[in-house]
Amino acid sequence: MQGRFMMSTQYNYAGIDIAKRNFVIAVSSLSKTKTETNNPKGIAHTVEYLKKHKVALVVMESTGGLEIPAAKAIHRSGIAVIIANPRQTHQFAQSQSLTKTDAKDAQMLAFFAQMMTQKEDWQTMLYHPPTEAEEVLEALVNRRNQLVDMRTAEKNRLHQVHETQVESVKQLIAHFDRLIDELDKQIDEHTHTHFDGKAKVAEQIKGIGSITT
């Protein structure tokens, strides 16, 4: 079974504590941590480092998207990845009486990775990056939601501006209407091409929120 394979002593576990500029890597069999720059070159070095030390599972915390480039690269290299909820890892650290530093956080996450594989359902927690079609859909939906927010702001402003500026605001609202309509057409075409036209497909894909109106 894969669970037993993952817990084999010939494999290691790693934790990565990610920040905007860099991240700290801890491997279960090593006492020292390694710091890499959070950019494509640093991520490539990290993948090499993880492979060198035969890491089978990596845990990193969800950090508002900062973790995604590294998670994708590590997943593509064939190493399993879990993106954990910070609340869950914080509770785990407290239960182990672990202090909070970047190095200690990474080491805690490596230990957390090892503990996760002892759970029957650990494989359900694995990170699976979106397909290219899903990423395009996410970009379309996110942009549409941004435009809707901007249109709403202008509609609210319509009742606040001087009467000499009302027409200007109305023109901008109409402009947003046209852009949103165009994105609706692109989303509809994309879902029919790549997702068999499934209704509300944007809401069914993990990581893509509901379409706002």
mmCIF file with all atom_site columns, C-alpha atoms in Angstrom:
data_model
loop_
_atom_site.group_PDB
_atom_site.id
_atom_site.type_symbol
_atom_site.label_atom_id
_atom_site.label_alt_id
_atom_site.label_comp_id
_atom_site.label_asym_id
_atom_site.label_entity_id
_atom_site.label_seq_id
_atom_site.pdbx_PDB_ins_code
_atom_site.Cartn_x
_atom_site.Cartn_y
_atom_site.Cartn_z
_atom_site.occupancy
_atom_site.B_iso_or_equiv
_atom_site.pdbx_formal_charge
_atom_site.auth_seq_id
_atom_site.auth_comp_id
_atom_site.auth_asym_id
_atom_site.auth_atom_id
_atom_site.pdbx_PDB_model_num
ATOM 1   C CA . MET A 1 1   ? 0.000   0.000  0.000   1.00 0.00 ? 1   MET A CA 1
ATOM 2   C CA . GLN A 1 2   ? 1.122   3.545  -0.693  1.00 0.00 ? 2   GLN A CA 1
ATOM 3   C CA . GLY A 1 3   ? 0.708   4.564  2.943   1.00 0.00 ? 3   GLY A CA 1
ATOM 4   C CA . ARG A 1 4   ? 3.210   1.949  4.066   1.00 0.00 ? 4   ARG A CA 1
ATOM 5   C CA . PHE A 1 5   ? 5.491   2.885  1.200   1.00 0.00 ? 5   PHE A CA 1
ATOM 6   C CA . MET A 1 6   ? 5.472   6.492  2.320   1.00 0.00 ? 6   MET A CA 1
ATOM 7   C CA . MET A 1 7   ? 6.376   5.561  5.897   1.00 0.00 ? 7   MET A CA 1
ATOM 8   C CA . SER A 1 8   ? 9.342   3.471  4.866   1.00 0.00 ? 8   SER A CA 1
ATOM 9   C CA . THR A 1 9   ? 12.506  4.492  6.705   1.00 0.00 ? 9   THR A CA 1
ATOM 10  C CA . GLN A 1 10  ? 14.369  4.973  3.430   1.00 0.00 ? 10  GLN A CA 1
ATOM 11  C CA . TYR A 1 11  ? 12.286  8.084  2.724   1.00 0.00 ? 11  TYR A CA 1
ATOM 12  C CA . ASN A 1 12  ? 12.318  11.469 4.421   1.00 0.00 ? 12  ASN A CA 1
ATOM 13  C CA . TYR A 1 13  ? 9.708   14.131 5.099   1.00 0.00 ? 13  TYR A CA 1
ATOM 14  C CA . ALA A 1 14  ? 10.100  17.859 4.648   1.00 0.00 ? 14  ALA A CA 1
ATOM 15  C CA . GLY A 1 15  ? 8.494   21.030 5.893   1.00 0.00 ? 15  GLY A CA 1
ATOM 16  C CA . ILE A 1 16  ? 8.773   24.339 4.084   1.00 0.00 ? 16  ILE A CA 1
ATOM 17  C CA . ASP A 1 17  ? 8.059   27.607 5.886   1.00 0.00 ? 17  ASP A CA 1
ATOM 18  C CA . ILE A 1 18  ? 7.242   30.084 3.135   1.00 0.00 ? 18  ILE A CA 1
ATOM 19  C CA . ALA A 1 19  ? 7.545   33.866 3.205   1.00 0.00 ? 19  ALA A CA 1
ATOM 20  C CA . LYS A 1 20  ? 7.358   36.470 0.455   1.00 0.00 ? 20  LYS A CA 1
ATOM 21  C CA . ARG A 1 21  ? 11.104  36.698 -0.191  1.00 0.00 ? 21  ARG A CA 1
ATOM 22  C CA . ASN A 1 22  ? 12.410  33.315 0.887   1.00 0.00 ? 22  ASN A CA 1
ATOM 23  C CA . PHE A 1 23  ? 11.542  30.040 2.519   1.00 0.00 ? 23  PHE A CA 1
ATOM 24  C CA . VAL A 1 24  ? 13.118  27.660 4.991   1.00 0.00 ? 24  VAL A CA 1
ATOM 25  C CA . ILE A 1 25  ? 13.334  23.935 4.260   1.00 0.00 ? 25  ILE A CA 1
ATOM 26  C CA . ALA A 1 26  ? 13.627  21.270 6.928   1.00 0.00 ? 26  ALA A CA 1
ATOM 27  C CA . VAL A 1 27  ? 14.189  17.584 6.144   1.00 0.00 ? 27  VAL A CA 1
ATOM 28  C CA . SER A 1 28  ? 13.303  15.034 8.796   1.00 0.00 ? 28  SER A CA 1
ATOM 29  C CA . SER A 1 29  ? 16.711  13.318 8.812   1.00 0.00 ? 29  SER A CA 1
ATOM 30  C CA . LEU A 1 30  ? 18.750  16.549 8.955   1.00 0.00 ? 30  LEU A CA 1
ATOM 31  C CA . SER A 1 31  ? 19.426  18.746 11.973  1.00 0.00 ? 31  SER A CA 1
ATOM 32  C CA . LYS A 1 32  ? 20.100  21.884 9.928   1.00 0.00 ? 32  LYS A CA 1
ATOM 33  C CA . THR A 1 33  ? 17.607  23.749 7.793   1.00 0.00 ? 33  THR A CA 1
ATOM 34  C CA . LYS A 1 34  ? 18.204  25.310 4.372   1.00 0.00 ? 34  LYS A CA 1
ATOM 35  C CA . THR A 1 35  ? 17.042  28.728 3.169   1.00 0.00 ? 35  THR A CA 1
ATOM 36  C CA . GLU A 1 36  ? 16.216  29.474 -0.462  1.00 0.00 ? 36  GLU A CA 1
ATOM 37  C CA . THR A 1 37  ? 14.991  32.580 -2.250  1.00 0.00 ? 37  THR A CA 1
ATOM 38  C CA . ASN A 1 38  ? 11.333  32.453 -3.196  1.00 0.00 ? 38  ASN A CA 1
ATOM 39  C CA . ASN A 1 39  ? 11.814  32.738 -6.946  1.00 0.00 ? 39  ASN A CA 1
ATOM 40  C CA . PRO A 1 40  ? 12.019  30.247 -9.847  1.00 0.00 ? 40  PRO A CA 1
ATOM 41  C CA . LYS A 1 41  ? 15.736  29.623 -9.299  1.00 0.00 ? 41  LYS A CA 1
ATOM 42  C CA . GLY A 1 42  ? 15.271  29.043 -5.573  1.00 0.00 ? 42  GLY A CA 1
ATOM 43  C CA . ILE A 1 43  ? 12.325  26.743 -6.205  1.00 0.00 ? 43  ILE A CA 1
ATOM 44  C CA . ALA A 1 44  ? 14.380  24.709 -8.697  1.00 0.00 ? 44  ALA A CA 1
ATOM 45  C CA . HIS A 1 45  ? 17.172  24.373 -6.122  1.00 0.00 ? 45  HIS A CA 1
ATOM 46  C CA . THR A 1 46  ? 14.601  23.270 -3.571  1.00 0.00 ? 46  THR A CA 1
ATOM 47  C CA . VAL A 1 47  ? 13.292  20.501 -5.815  1.00 0.00 ? 47  VAL A CA 1
ATOM 48  C CA . GLU A 1 48  ? 16.854  19.251 -6.343  1.00 0.00 ? 48  GLU A CA 1
ATOM 49  C CA . TYR A 1 49  ? 17.491  19.386 -2.593  1.00 0.00 ? 49  TYR A CA 1
ATOM 50  C CA . LEU A 1 50  ? 14.327  17.425 -1.800  1.00 0.00 ? 50  LEU A CA 1
ATOM 51  C CA . LYS A 1 51  ? 15.161  14.771 -4.379  1.00 0.00 ? 51  LYS A CA 1
ATOM 52  C CA . LYS A 1 52  ? 18.729  14.505 -3.121  1.00 0.00 ? 52  LYS A CA 1
ATOM 53  C CA . HIS A 1 53  ? 17.452  13.669 0.346   1.00 0.00 ? 53  HIS A CA 1
ATOM 54  C CA . LYS A 1 54  ? 14.752  11.285 -0.915  1.00 0.00 ? 54  LYS A CA 1
ATOM 55  C CA . VAL A 1 55  ? 11.843  13.296 0.418   1.00 0.00 ? 55  VAL A CA 1
ATOM 56  C CA . ALA A 1 56  ? 8.521   11.565 -0.166  1.00 0.00 ? 56  ALA A CA 1
ATOM 57  C CA . LEU A 1 57  ? 6.148   14.133 1.321   1.00 0.00 ? 57  LEU A CA 1
ATOM 58  C CA . VAL A 1 58  ? 6.360   17.903 1.809   1.00 0.00 ? 58  VAL A CA 1
ATOM 59  C CA . VAL A 1 59  ? 4.077   19.987 4.010   1.00 0.00 ? 59  VAL A CA 1
ATOM 60  C CA . MET A 1 60  ? 3.754   23.741 3.685   1.00 0.00 ? 60  MET A CA 1
ATOM 61  C CA . GLU A 1 61  ? 1.179   26.111 5.090   1.00 0.00 ? 61  GLU A CA 1
ATOM 62  C CA . SER A 1 62  ? -1.376  28.010 3.072   1.00 0.00 ? 62  SER A CA 1
ATOM 63  C CA . THR A 1 63  ? -0.013  31.567 2.872   1.00 0.00 ? 63  THR A CA 1
ATOM 64  C CA . GLY A 1 64  ? -2.394  33.414 0.600   1.00 0.00 ? 64  GLY A CA 1
ATOM 65  C CA . GLY A 1 65  ? -0.954  31.978 -2.596  1.00 0.00 ? 65  GLY A CA 1
ATOM 66  C CA . LEU A 1 66  ? 2.757   32.467 -1.887  1.00 0.00 ? 66  LEU A CA 1
ATOM 67  C CA . GLU A 1 67  ? 3.073   28.701 -1.565  1.00 0.00 ? 67  GLU A CA 1
ATOM 68  C CA . ILE A 1 68  ? 1.536   27.808 -4.938  1.00 0.00 ? 68  ILE A CA 1
ATOM 69  C CA . PRO A 1 69  ? 4.587   28.152 -7.274  1.00 0.00 ? 69  PRO A CA 1
ATOM 70  C CA . ALA A 1 70  ? 6.703   25.936 -5.010  1.00 0.00 ? 70  ALA A CA 1
ATOM 71  C CA . ALA A 1 71  ? 3.855   23.471 -4.480  1.00 0.00 ? 71  ALA A CA 1
ATOM 72  C CA . LYS A 1 72  ? 3.316   23.129 -8.228  1.00 0.00 ? 72  LYS A CA 1
ATOM 73  C CA . ALA A 1 73  ? 7.016   22.586 -8.952  1.00 0.00 ? 73  ALA A CA 1
ATOM 74  C CA . ILE A 1 74  ? 7.416   20.022 -6.174  1.00 0.00 ? 74  ILE A CA 1
ATOM 75  C CA . HIS A 1 75  ? 4.281   18.180 -7.286  1.00 0.00 ? 75  HIS A CA 1
ATOM 76  C CA . ARG A 1 76  ? 5.509   18.101 -10.902 1.00 0.00 ? 76  ARG A CA 1
ATOM 77  C CA . SER A 1 77  ? 8.765   16.545 -9.707  1.00 0.00 ? 77  SER A CA 1
ATOM 78  C CA . GLY A 1 78  ? 6.838   13.567 -8.343  1.00 0.00 ? 78  GLY A CA 1
ATOM 79  C CA . ILE A 1 79  ? 6.986   14.477 -4.654  1.00 0.00 ? 79  ILE A CA 1
ATOM 80  C CA . ALA A 1 80  ? 3.715   14.513 -2.727  1.00 0.00 ? 80  ALA A CA 1
ATOM 81  C CA . VAL A 1 81  ? 2.634   17.853 -1.255  1.00 0.00 ? 81  VAL A CA 1
ATOM 82  C CA . ILE A 1 82  ? 0.159   18.852 1.432   1.00 0.00 ? 82  ILE A CA 1
ATOM 83  C CA . ILE A 1 83  ? -0.848  22.500 1.807   1.00 0.00 ? 83  ILE A CA 1
ATOM 84  C CA . ALA A 1 84  ? -1.994  22.638 5.403   1.00 0.00 ? 84  ALA A CA 1
ATOM 85  C CA . ASN A 1 85  ? -4.292  25.044 7.178   1.00 0.00 ? 85  ASN A CA 1
ATOM 86  C CA . PRO A 1 86  ? -2.136  27.241 9.474   1.00 0.00 ? 86  PRO A CA 1
ATOM 87  C CA . ARG A 1 87  ? -4.642  26.772 12.287  1.00 0.00 ? 87  ARG A CA 1
ATOM 88  C CA . GLN A 1 88  ? -4.155  23.019 12.095  1.00 0.00 ? 88  GLN A CA 1
ATOM 89  C CA . THR A 1 89  ? -0.363  23.245 12.157  1.00 0.00 ? 89  THR A CA 1
ATOM 90  C CA . HIS A 1 90  ? -0.461  25.832 14.957  1.00 0.00 ? 90  HIS A CA 1
ATOM 91  C CA . GLN A 1 91  ? -2.527  23.465 17.084  1.00 0.00 ? 91  GLN A CA 1
ATOM 92  C CA . PHE A 1 92  ? -0.092  20.681 16.265  1.00 0.00 ? 92  PHE A CA 1
ATOM 93  C CA . ALA A 1 93  ? 2.872   22.855 17.310  1.00 0.00 ? 93  ALA A CA 1
ATOM 94  C CA . GLN A 1 94  ? 1.164   23.708 20.590  1.00 0.00 ? 94  GLN A CA 1
ATOM 95  C CA . SER A 1 95  ? 0.489   20.052 21.276  1.00 0.00 ? 95  SER A CA 1
ATOM 96  C CA . GLN A 1 96  ? 4.204   19.364 20.797  1.00 0.00 ? 96  GLN A CA 1
ATOM 97  C CA . SER A 1 97  ? 5.279   22.421 22.856  1.00 0.00 ? 97  SER A CA 1
ATOM 98  C CA . LEU A 1 98  ? 7.293   23.748 19.911  1.00 0.00 ? 98  LEU A CA 1
ATOM 99  C CA . THR A 1 99  ? 8.625   27.314 19.862  1.00 0.00 ? 99  THR A CA 1
ATOM 100 C CA . LYS A 1 100 ? 8.012   29.585 16.874  1.00 0.00 ? 100 LYS A CA 1
ATOM 101 C CA . THR A 1 101 ? 10.945  30.558 14.649  1.00 0.00 ? 101 THR A CA 1
ATOM 102 C CA . ASP A 1 102 ? 11.331  30.124 10.895  1.00 0.00 ? 102 ASP A CA 1
ATOM 103 C CA . ALA A 1 103 ? 13.663  27.160 11.336  1.00 0.00 ? 103 ALA A CA 1
ATOM 104 C CA . LYS A 1 104 ? 11.511  25.620 14.038  1.00 0.00 ? 104 LYS A CA 1
ATOM 105 C CA . ASP A 1 105 ? 8.383   26.154 11.931  1.00 0.00 ? 105 ASP A CA 1
ATOM 106 C CA . ALA A 1 106 ? 9.933   24.266 9.027   1.00 0.00 ? 106 ALA A CA 1
ATOM 107 C CA . GLN A 1 107 ? 11.051  21.452 11.329  1.00 0.00 ? 107 GLN A CA 1
ATOM 108 C CA . MET A 1 108 ? 7.599   21.310 12.885  1.00 0.00 ? 108 MET A CA 1
ATOM 109 C CA . LEU A 1 109 ? 6.062   21.019 9.411   1.00 0.00 ? 109 LEU A CA 1
ATOM 110 C CA . ALA A 1 110 ? 8.446   18.167 8.569   1.00 0.00 ? 110 ALA A CA 1
ATOM 111 C CA . PHE A 1 111 ? 7.357   16.356 11.729  1.00 0.00 ? 111 PHE A CA 1
ATOM 112 C CA . PHE A 1 112 ? 3.749   17.177 10.878  1.00 0.00 ? 112 PHE A CA 1
ATOM 113 C CA . ALA A 1 113 ? 4.277   15.566 7.453   1.00 0.00 ? 113 ALA A CA 1
ATOM 114 C CA . GLN A 1 114 ? 5.539   12.391 9.064   1.00 0.00 ? 114 GLN A CA 1
ATOM 115 C CA . MET A 1 115 ? 2.591   12.295 11.461  1.00 0.00 ? 115 MET A CA 1
ATOM 116 C CA . MET A 1 116 ? 0.099   12.842 8.640   1.00 0.00 ? 116 MET A CA 1
ATOM 117 C CA . THR A 1 117 ? 1.140   9.637  6.894   1.00 0.00 ? 117 THR A CA 1
ATOM 118 C CA . GLN A 1 118 ? 0.009   7.676  9.926   1.00 0.00 ? 118 GLN A CA 1
ATOM 119 C CA . LYS A 1 119 ? -3.577  8.718  9.284   1.00 0.00 ? 119 LYS A CA 1
ATOM 120 C CA . GLU A 1 120 ? -5.780  6.481  7.175   1.00 0.00 ? 120 GLU A CA 1
ATOM 121 C CA . ASP A 1 121 ? -7.042  9.371  5.053   1.00 0.00 ? 121 ASP A CA 1
ATOM 122 C CA . TRP A 1 122 ? -3.791  11.312 4.608   1.00 0.00 ? 122 TRP A CA 1
ATOM 123 C CA . GLN A 1 123 ? -3.854  10.862 0.829   1.00 0.00 ? 123 GLN A CA 1
ATOM 124 C CA . THR A 1 124 ? -7.104  12.843 0.614   1.00 0.00 ? 124 THR A CA 1
ATOM 125 C CA . MET A 1 125 ? -5.152  15.873 1.846   1.00 0.00 ? 125 MET A CA 1
ATOM 126 C CA . LEU A 1 126 ? -2.636  15.830 -1.013  1.00 0.00 ? 126 LEU A CA 1
ATOM 127 C CA . TYR A 1 127 ? -2.333  18.912 -3.186  1.00 0.00 ? 127 TYR A CA 1
ATOM 128 C CA . HIS A 1 128 ? -3.331  18.517 -6.826  1.00 0.00 ? 128 HIS A CA 1
ATOM 129 C CA . PRO A 1 129 ? -2.583  21.577 -8.967  1.00 0.00 ? 129 PRO A CA 1
ATOM 130 C CA . PRO A 1 130 ? -5.248  22.797 -11.372 1.00 0.00 ? 130 PRO A CA 1
ATOM 131 C CA . THR A 1 131 ? -5.035  21.914 -15.044 1.00 0.00 ? 131 THR A CA 1
ATOM 132 C CA . GLU A 1 132 ? -4.189  24.618 -17.559 1.00 0.00 ? 132 GLU A CA 1
ATOM 133 C CA . ALA A 1 133 ? -7.870  24.854 -18.495 1.00 0.00 ? 133 ALA A CA 1
ATOM 134 C CA . GLU A 1 134 ? -8.807  25.318 -14.833 1.00 0.00 ? 134 GLU A CA 1
ATOM 135 C CA . GLU A 1 135 ? -6.169  28.022 -14.405 1.00 0.00 ? 135 GLU A CA 1
ATOM 136 C CA . VAL A 1 136 ? -7.529  29.924 -17.411 1.00 0.00 ? 136 VAL A CA 1
ATOM 137 C CA . LEU A 1 137 ? -11.057 29.640 -16.039 1.00 0.00 ? 137 LEU A CA 1
ATOM 138 C CA . GLU A 1 138 ? -9.896  30.858 -12.643 1.00 0.00 ? 138 GLU A CA 1
ATOM 139 C CA . ALA A 1 139 ? -8.241  33.885 -14.260 1.00 0.00 ? 139 ALA A CA 1
ATOM 140 C CA . LEU A 1 140 ? -11.407 34.698 -16.202 1.00 0.00 ? 140 LEU A CA 1
ATOM 141 C CA . VAL A 1 141 ? -13.650 34.360 -13.151 1.00 0.00 ? 141 VAL A CA 1
ATOM 142 C CA . ASN A 1 142 ? -11.311 36.365 -10.924 1.00 0.00 ? 142 ASN A CA 1
ATOM 143 C CA . ARG A 1 143 ? -11.084 39.173 -13.472 1.00 0.00 ? 143 ARG A CA 1
ATOM 144 C CA . ARG A 1 144 ? -14.856 39.227 -13.879 1.00 0.00 ? 144 ARG A CA 1
ATOM 145 C CA . ASN A 1 145 ? -15.309 39.495 -10.118 1.00 0.00 ? 145 ASN A CA 1
ATOM 146 C CA . GLN A 1 146 ? -12.814 42.378 -10.017 1.00 0.00 ? 146 GLN A CA 1
ATOM 147 C CA . LEU A 1 147 ? -14.748 44.243 -12.699 1.00 0.00 ? 147 LEU A CA 1
ATOM 148 C CA . VAL A 1 148 ? -18.033 43.635 -10.882 1.00 0.00 ? 148 VAL A CA 1
ATOM 149 C CA . ASP A 1 149 ? -16.519 45.114 -7.720  1.00 0.00 ? 149 ASP A CA 1
ATOM 150 C CA . MET A 1 150 ? -15.326 48.176 -9.641  1.00 0.00 ? 150 MET A CA 1
ATOM 151 C CA . ARG A 1 151 ? -18.741 48.596 -11.269 1.00 0.00 ? 151 ARG A CA 1
ATOM 152 C CA . THR A 1 152 ? -20.438 48.377 -7.871  1.00 0.00 ? 152 THR A CA 1
ATOM 153 C CA . ALA A 1 153 ? -18.109 51.060 -6.534  1.00 0.00 ? 153 ALA A CA 1
ATOM 154 C CA . GLU A 1 154 ? -19.047 53.358 -9.427  1.00 0.00 ? 154 GLU A CA 1
ATOM 155 C CA . LYS A 1 155 ? -22.765 52.683 -8.916  1.00 0.00 ? 155 LYS A CA 1
ATOM 156 C CA . ASN A 1 156 ? -22.391 53.671 -5.278  1.00 0.00 ? 156 ASN A CA 1
ATOM 157 C CA . ARG A 1 157 ? -20.456 56.767 -6.320  1.00 0.00 ? 157 ARG A CA 1
ATOM 158 C CA . LEU A 1 158 ? -23.236 57.760 -8.714  1.00 0.00 ? 158 LEU A CA 1
ATOM 159 C CA . HIS A 1 159 ? -25.308 59.068 -5.809  1.00 0.00 ? 159 HIS A CA 1
ATOM 160 C CA . GLN A 1 160 ? -22.407 60.963 -4.279  1.00 0.00 ? 160 GLN A CA 1
ATOM 161 C CA . VAL A 1 161 ? -20.744 62.873 -7.115  1.00 0.00 ? 161 VAL A CA 1
ATOM 162 C CA . HIS A 1 162 ? -21.548 66.387 -8.235  1.00 0.00 ? 162 HIS A CA 1
ATOM 163 C CA . GLU A 1 163 ? -24.227 66.541 -10.906 1.00 0.00 ? 163 GLU A CA 1
ATOM 164 C CA . THR A 1 164 ? -21.611 67.627 -13.436 1.00 0.00 ? 164 THR A CA 1
ATOM 165 C CA . GLN A 1 165 ? -19.875 64.244 -13.026 1.00 0.00 ? 165 GLN A CA 1
ATOM 166 C CA . VAL A 1 166 ? -22.924 61.968 -13.196 1.00 0.00 ? 166 VAL A CA 1
ATOM 167 C CA . GLU A 1 167 ? -22.605 61.353 -16.927 1.00 0.00 ? 167 GLU A CA 1
ATOM 168 C CA . SER A 1 168 ? -18.922 60.468 -16.534 1.00 0.00 ? 168 SER A CA 1
ATOM 169 C CA . VAL A 1 169 ? -19.764 57.868 -13.898 1.00 0.00 ? 169 VAL A CA 1
ATOM 170 C CA . LYS A 1 170 ? -22.581 56.446 -16.051 1.00 0.00 ? 170 LYS A CA 1
ATOM 171 C CA . GLN A 1 171 ? -20.194 56.087 -18.981 1.00 0.00 ? 171 GLN A CA 1
ATOM 172 C CA . LEU A 1 172 ? -17.724 54.196 -16.812 1.00 0.00 ? 172 LEU A CA 1
ATOM 173 C CA . ILE A 1 173 ? -20.486 51.896 -15.540 1.00 0.00 ? 173 ILE A CA 1
ATOM 174 C CA . ALA A 1 174 ? -21.506 51.202 -19.141 1.00 0.00 ? 174 ALA A CA 1
ATOM 175 C CA . HIS A 1 175 ? -17.869 50.448 -19.963 1.00 0.00 ? 175 HIS A CA 1
ATOM 176 C CA . PHE A 1 176 ? -17.710 47.920 -17.124 1.00 0.00 ? 176 PHE A CA 1
ATOM 177 C CA . ASP A 1 177 ? -20.984 46.397 -18.380 1.00 0.00 ? 177 ASP A CA 1
ATOM 178 C CA . ARG A 1 178 ? -19.417 45.787 -21.787 1.00 0.00 ? 178 ARG A CA 1
ATOM 179 C CA . LEU A 1 179 ? -16.238 44.275 -20.310 1.00 0.00 ? 179 LEU A CA 1
ATOM 180 C CA . ILE A 1 180 ? -18.241 41.974 -18.033 1.00 0.00 ? 180 ILE A CA 1
ATOM 181 C CA . ASP A 1 181 ? -20.456 40.866 -20.927 1.00 0.00 ? 181 ASP A CA 1
ATOM 182 C CA . GLU A 1 182 ? -17.347 40.024 -22.946 1.00 0.00 ? 182 GLU A CA 1
ATOM 183 C CA . LEU A 1 183 ? -15.904 37.995 -20.079 1.00 0.00 ? 183 LEU A CA 1
ATOM 184 C CA . ASP A 1 184 ? -19.230 36.174 -19.698 1.00 0.00 ? 184 ASP A CA 1
ATOM 185 C CA . LYS A 1 185 ? -18.949 35.102 -23.334 1.00 0.00 ? 185 LYS A CA 1
ATOM 186 C CA . GLN A 1 186 ? -15.334 33.957 -22.814 1.00 0.00 ? 186 GLN A CA 1
ATOM 187 C CA . ILE A 1 187 ? -16.266 32.000 -19.681 1.00 0.00 ? 187 ILE A CA 1
ATOM 188 C CA . ASP A 1 188 ? -19.207 30.363 -21.457 1.00 0.00 ? 188 ASP A CA 1
ATOM 189 C CA . GLU A 1 189 ? -17.062 29.426 -24.460 1.00 0.00 ? 189 GLU A CA 1
ATOM 190 C CA . HIS A 1 190 ? -14.254 28.126 -22.242 1.00 0.00 ? 190 HIS A CA 1
ATOM 191 C CA . THR A 1 191 ? -16.554 25.958 -20.109 1.00 0.00 ? 191 THR A CA 1
ATOM 192 C CA . HIS A 1 192 ? -18.229 24.478 -23.180 1.00 0.00 ? 192 HIS A CA 1
ATOM 193 C CA . THR A 1 193 ? -14.867 23.751 -24.799 1.00 0.00 ? 193 THR A CA 1
ATOM 194 C CA . HIS A 1 194 ? -13.035 22.322 -21.798 1.00 0.00 ? 194 HIS A CA 1
ATOM 195 C CA . PHE A 1 195 ? -15.707 21.250 -19.312 1.00 0.00 ? 195 PHE A CA 1
ATOM 196 C CA . ASP A 1 196 ? -18.560 20.036 -21.532 1.00 0.00 ? 196 ASP A CA 1
ATOM 197 C CA . GLY A 1 197 ? -20.556 23.100 -20.640 1.00 0.00 ? 197 GLY A CA 1
ATOM 198 C CA . LYS A 1 198 ? -21.208 21.995 -17.068 1.00 0.00 ? 198 LYS A CA 1
ATOM 199 C CA . ALA A 1 199 ? -23.386 24.427 -15.170 1.00 0.00 ? 199 ALA A CA 1
ATOM 200 C CA . LYS A 1 200 ? -21.665 26.478 -12.486 1.00 0.00 ? 200 LYS A CA 1
ATOM 201 C CA . VAL A 1 201 ? -18.382 24.752 -13.297 1.00 0.00 ? 201 VAL A CA 1
ATOM 202 C CA . ALA A 1 202 ? -16.442 27.692 -11.870 1.00 0.00 ? 202 ALA A CA 1
ATOM 203 C CA . GLU A 1 203 ? -17.897 26.913 -8.457  1.00 0.00 ? 203 GLU A CA 1
ATOM 204 C CA . GLN A 1 204 ? -17.047 23.222 -8.752  1.00 0.00 ? 204 GLN A CA 1
ATOM 205 C CA . ILE A 1 205 ? -13.324 23.709 -9.242  1.00 0.00 ? 205 ILE A CA 1
ATOM 206 C CA . LYS A 1 206 ? -11.304 23.977 -6.054  1.00 0.00 ? 206 LYS A CA 1
ATOM 207 C CA . GLY A 1 207 ? -9.741  27.395 -5.680  1.00 0.00 ? 207 GLY A CA 1
ATOM 208 C CA . ILE A 1 208 ? -12.268 29.236 -7.830  1.00 0.00 ? 208 ILE A CA 1
ATOM 209 C CA . GLY A 1 209 ? -14.899 31.158 -5.948  1.00 0.00 ? 209 GLY A CA 1
ATOM 210 C CA . SER A 1 210 ? -18.472 31.841 -6.932  1.00 0.00 ? 210 SER A CA 1
ATOM 211 C CA . ILE A 1 211 ? -19.066 34.249 -9.781  1.00 0.00 ? 211 ILE A CA 1
ATOM 212 C CA . THR A 1 212 ? -20.340 37.531 -8.387  1.00 0.00 ? 212 THR A CA 1
ATOM 213 C CA . THR A 1 213 ? -23.051 39.523 -10.117 1.00 0.00 ? 213 THR A CA 1
#
